[in-house]
Coordinates of N, CA and C in Angstrom, one line a residue:
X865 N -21.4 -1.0 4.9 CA -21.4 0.4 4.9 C -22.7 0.9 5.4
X866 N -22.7 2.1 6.7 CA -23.6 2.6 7.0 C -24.0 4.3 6.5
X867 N -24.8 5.1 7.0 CA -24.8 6.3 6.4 C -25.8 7.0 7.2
X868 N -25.8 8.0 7.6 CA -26.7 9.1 8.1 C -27.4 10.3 6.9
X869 N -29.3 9.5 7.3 CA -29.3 10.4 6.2 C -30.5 11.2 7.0
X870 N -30.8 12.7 6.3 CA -31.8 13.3 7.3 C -33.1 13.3 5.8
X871 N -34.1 13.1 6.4 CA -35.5 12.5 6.2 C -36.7 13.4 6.6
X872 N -37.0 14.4 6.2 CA -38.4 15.1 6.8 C -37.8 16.1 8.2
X873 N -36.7 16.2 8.2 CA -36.0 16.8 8.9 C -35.8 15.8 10.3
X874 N -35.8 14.2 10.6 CA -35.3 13.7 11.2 C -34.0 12.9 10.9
X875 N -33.1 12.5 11.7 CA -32.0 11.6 11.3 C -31.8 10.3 11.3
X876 N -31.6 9.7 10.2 CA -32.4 8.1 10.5 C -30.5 7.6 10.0
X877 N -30.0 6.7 11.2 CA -29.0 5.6 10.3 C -29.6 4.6 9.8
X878 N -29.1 4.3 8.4 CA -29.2 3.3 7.8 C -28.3 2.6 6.8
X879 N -29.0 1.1 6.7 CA -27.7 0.9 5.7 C -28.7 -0.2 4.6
X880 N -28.1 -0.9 3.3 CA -28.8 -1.5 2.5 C -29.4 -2.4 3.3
X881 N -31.5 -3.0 3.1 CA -31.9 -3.9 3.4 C -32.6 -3.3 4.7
X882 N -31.9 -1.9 5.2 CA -33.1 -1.5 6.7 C -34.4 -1.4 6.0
X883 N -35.3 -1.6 7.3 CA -36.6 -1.1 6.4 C -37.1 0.2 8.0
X884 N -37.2 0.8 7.3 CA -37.6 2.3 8.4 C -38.8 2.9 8.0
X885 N -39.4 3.4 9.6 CA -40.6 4.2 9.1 C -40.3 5.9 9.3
X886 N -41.0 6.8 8.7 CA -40.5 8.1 8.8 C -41.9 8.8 8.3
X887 N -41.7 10.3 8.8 CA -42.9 11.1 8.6 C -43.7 10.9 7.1
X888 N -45.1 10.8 7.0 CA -45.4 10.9 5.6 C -45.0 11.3 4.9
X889 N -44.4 10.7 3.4 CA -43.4 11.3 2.0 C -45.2 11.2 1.2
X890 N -45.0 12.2 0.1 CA -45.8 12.2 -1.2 C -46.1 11.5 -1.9
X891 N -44.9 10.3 -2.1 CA -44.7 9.6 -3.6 C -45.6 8.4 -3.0
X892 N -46.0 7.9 -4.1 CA -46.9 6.6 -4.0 C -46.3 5.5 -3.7
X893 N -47.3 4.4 -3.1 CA -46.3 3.2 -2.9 C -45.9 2.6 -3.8
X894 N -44.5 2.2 -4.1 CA -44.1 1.2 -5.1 C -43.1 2.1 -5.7
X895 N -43.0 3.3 -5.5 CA -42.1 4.3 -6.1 C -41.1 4.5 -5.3
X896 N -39.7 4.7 -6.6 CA -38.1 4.8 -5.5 C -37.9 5.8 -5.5
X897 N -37.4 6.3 -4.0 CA -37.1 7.6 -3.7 C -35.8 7.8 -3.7
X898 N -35.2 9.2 -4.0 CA -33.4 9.2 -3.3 C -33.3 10.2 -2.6
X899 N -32.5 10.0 -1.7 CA -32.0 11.1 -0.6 C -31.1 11.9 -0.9
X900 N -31.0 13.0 -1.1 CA -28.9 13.6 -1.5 C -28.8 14.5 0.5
X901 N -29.8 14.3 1.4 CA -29.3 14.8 2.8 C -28.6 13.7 3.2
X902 N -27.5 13.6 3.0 CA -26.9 12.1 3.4 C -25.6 13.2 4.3
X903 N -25.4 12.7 5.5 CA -25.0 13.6 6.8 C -23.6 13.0 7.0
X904 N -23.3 11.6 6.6 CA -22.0 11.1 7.3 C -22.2 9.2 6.3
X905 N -20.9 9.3 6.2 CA -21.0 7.9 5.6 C -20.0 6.9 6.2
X906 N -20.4 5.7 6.8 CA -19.3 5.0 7.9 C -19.1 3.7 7.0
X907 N -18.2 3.4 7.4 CA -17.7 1.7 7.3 C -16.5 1.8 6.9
X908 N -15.5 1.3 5.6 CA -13.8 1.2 6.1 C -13.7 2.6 6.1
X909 N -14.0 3.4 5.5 CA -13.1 4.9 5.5 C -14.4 5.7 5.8
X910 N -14.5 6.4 7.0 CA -16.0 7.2 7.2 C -15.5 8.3 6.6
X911 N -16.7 9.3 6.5 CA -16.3 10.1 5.2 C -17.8 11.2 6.2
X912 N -17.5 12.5 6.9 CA -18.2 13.6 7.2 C -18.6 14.6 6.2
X913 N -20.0 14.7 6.5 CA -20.1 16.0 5.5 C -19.9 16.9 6.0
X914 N -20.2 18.1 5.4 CA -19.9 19.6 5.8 C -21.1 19.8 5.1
X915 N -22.0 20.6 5.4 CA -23.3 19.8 5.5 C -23.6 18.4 6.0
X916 N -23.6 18.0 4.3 CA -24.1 16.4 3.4 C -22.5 16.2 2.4
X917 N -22.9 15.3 2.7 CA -21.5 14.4 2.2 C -21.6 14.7 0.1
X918 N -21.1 14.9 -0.2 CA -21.0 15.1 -1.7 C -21.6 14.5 -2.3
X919 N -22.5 14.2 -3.6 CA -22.4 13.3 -3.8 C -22.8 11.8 -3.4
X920 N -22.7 11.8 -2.5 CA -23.8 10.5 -1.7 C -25.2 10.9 -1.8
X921 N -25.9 9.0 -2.2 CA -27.4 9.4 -2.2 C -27.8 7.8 -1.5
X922 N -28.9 8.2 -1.3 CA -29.5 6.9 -0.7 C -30.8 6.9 -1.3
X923 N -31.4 5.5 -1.6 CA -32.3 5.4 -2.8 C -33.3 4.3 -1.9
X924 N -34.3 4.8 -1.8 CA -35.5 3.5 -1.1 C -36.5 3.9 -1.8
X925 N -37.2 2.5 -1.5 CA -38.6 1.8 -2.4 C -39.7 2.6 -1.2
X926 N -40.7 2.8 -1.5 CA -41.7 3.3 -0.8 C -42.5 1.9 -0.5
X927 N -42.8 0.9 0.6 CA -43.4 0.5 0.8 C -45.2 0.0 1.2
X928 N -45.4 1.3 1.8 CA -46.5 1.8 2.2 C -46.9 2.7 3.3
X929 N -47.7 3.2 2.7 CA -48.3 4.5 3.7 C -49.2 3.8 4.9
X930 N -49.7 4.0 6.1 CA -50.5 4.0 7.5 C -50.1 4.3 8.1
X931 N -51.1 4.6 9.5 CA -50.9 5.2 10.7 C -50.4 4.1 11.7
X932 N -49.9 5.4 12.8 CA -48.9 4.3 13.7 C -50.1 4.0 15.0
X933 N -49.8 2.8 15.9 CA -50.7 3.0 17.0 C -51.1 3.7 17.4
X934 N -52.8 3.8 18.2 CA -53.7 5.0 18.6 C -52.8 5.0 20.3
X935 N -52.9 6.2 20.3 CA -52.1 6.8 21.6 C -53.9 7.3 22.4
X936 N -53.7 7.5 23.4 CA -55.0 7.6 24.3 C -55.0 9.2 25.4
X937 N -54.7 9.9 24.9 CA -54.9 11.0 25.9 C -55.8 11.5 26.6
X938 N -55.7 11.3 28.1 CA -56.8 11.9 28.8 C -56.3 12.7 30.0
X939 N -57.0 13.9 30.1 CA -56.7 14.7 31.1 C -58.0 15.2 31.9
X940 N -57.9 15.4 32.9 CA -59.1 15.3 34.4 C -58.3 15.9 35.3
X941 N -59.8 16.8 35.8 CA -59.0 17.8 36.9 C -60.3 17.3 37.8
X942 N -60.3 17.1 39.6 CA -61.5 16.4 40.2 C -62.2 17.4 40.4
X943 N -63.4 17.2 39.7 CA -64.7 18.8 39.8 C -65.0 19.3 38.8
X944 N -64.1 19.5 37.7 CA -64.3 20.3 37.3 C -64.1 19.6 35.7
X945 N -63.6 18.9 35.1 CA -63.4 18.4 33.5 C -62.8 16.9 33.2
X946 N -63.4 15.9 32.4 CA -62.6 15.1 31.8 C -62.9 15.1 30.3
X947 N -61.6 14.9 30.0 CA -61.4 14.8 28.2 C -60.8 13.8 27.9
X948 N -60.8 13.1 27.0 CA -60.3 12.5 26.3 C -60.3 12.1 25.2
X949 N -59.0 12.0 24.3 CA -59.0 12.3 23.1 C -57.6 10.8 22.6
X950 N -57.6 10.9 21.0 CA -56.7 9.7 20.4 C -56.0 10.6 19.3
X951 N -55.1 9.8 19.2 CA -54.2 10.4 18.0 C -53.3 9.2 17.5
X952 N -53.6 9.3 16.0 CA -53.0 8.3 15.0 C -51.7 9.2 14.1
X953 N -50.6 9.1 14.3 CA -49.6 9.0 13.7 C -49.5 8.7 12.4
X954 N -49.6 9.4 11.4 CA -49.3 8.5 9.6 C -48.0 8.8 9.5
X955 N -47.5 7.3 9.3 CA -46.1 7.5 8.4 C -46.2 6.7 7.5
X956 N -44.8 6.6 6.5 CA -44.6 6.0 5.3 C -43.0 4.6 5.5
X957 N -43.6 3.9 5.2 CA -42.7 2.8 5.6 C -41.3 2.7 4.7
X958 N -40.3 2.7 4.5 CA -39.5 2.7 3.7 C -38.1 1.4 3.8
X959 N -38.0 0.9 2.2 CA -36.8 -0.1 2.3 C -35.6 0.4 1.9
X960 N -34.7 0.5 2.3 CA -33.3 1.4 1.5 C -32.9 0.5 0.9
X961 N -32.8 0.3 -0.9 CA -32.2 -0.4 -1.3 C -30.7 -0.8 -1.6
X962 N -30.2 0.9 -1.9 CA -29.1 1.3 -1.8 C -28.1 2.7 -1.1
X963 N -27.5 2.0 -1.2 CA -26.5 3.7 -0.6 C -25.0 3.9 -1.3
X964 N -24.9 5.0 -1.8 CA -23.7 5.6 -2.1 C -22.5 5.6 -1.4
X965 N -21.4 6.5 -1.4 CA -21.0 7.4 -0.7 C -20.2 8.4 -1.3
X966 N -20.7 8.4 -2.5 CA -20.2 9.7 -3.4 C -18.3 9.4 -3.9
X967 N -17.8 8.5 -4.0 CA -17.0 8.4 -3.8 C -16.6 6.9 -4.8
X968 N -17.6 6.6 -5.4 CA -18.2 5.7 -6.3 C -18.0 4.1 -5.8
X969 N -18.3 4.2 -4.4 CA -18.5 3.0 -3.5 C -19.8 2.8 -3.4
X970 N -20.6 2.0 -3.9 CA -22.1 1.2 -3.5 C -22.6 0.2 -2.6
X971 N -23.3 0.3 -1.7 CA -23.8 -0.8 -1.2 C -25.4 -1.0 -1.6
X972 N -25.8 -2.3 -1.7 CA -26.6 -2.9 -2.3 C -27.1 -3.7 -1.8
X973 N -29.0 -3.5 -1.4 CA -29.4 -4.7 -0.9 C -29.4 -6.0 -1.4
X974 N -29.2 -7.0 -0.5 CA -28.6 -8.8 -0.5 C -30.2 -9.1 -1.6
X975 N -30.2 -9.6 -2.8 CA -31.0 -9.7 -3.1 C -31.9 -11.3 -2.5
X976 N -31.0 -11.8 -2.3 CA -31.2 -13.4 -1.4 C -31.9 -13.1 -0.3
X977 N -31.5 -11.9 0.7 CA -32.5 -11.4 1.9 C -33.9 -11.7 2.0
X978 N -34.7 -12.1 3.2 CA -36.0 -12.2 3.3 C -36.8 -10.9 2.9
X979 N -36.1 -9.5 3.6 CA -37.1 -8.8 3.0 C -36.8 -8.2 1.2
X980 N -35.9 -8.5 1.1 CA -36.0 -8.6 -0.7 C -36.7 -9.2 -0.9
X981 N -36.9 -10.0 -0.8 CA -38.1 -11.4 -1.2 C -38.9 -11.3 -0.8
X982 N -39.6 -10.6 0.1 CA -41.1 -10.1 0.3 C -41.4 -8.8 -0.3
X983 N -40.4 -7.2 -0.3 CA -41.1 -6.6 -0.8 C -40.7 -5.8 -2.3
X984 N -39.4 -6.8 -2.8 CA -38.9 -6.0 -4.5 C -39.8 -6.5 -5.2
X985 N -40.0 -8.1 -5.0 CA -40.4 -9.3 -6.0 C -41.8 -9.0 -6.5
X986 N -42.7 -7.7 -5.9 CA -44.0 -7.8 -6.4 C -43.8 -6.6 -7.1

């Protein structure tokens, strides 16, 4: 089972066990979040919201906050100016543990999974 859920006002598919990065969230690392923007839910019977699907929620662990690669901007006109400047990206890393679909269907990450085992277990 997959699900569309919107995040900081971007649309991220996901399903149990993705690990996704997305615009800085508030909550601290190690804290579980839940979604109720959940847009569309797929797998045997897809299910559209009107909005957000009822009732569907999607629950992730906050793994950690940093910035994404330094980007390098430079702009130059001949004669007359060069600039150049950098920009770091912060986002917040996220594991989806689980997903709903309002409909009292669960999916649930594989606890056997590698990334279960690297980031539930601490």
């Amino acid at each position: 089972m997959y699900g569309v859920v919107e995040i900081g006002g971007h649309q991220y598919k996901v399903k149990a066990g993705d690990l996704i990065d997305v615009q800085k969230l508030t909550e601290e690392a190690g804290n579980t979040v839940d979604f109720d923007k959940v847009l569309f839910v797929g797998g045997d019977k897809a299910v559209v919201g009107t909005p957000t699907v009822a009732g569907a929620k999607v629950t992730a662990k906050v793994i950690k906050h940093d910035c994404s690669k330094k980007i390098i901007i430079f702009k130059r006109k001949p004669g007359a100016y060069k600039k150049k400047n950098g920009h770091r990206q912060p986002y917040t890393a996220l594991l989806i543990t689980e997903l709903a679909d309002g409909q009292g269907n669960t999916d649930k990450i594989d606890t056997k999974s590698d990334t279960a085992k690297k980031y539930l277990t601490k």
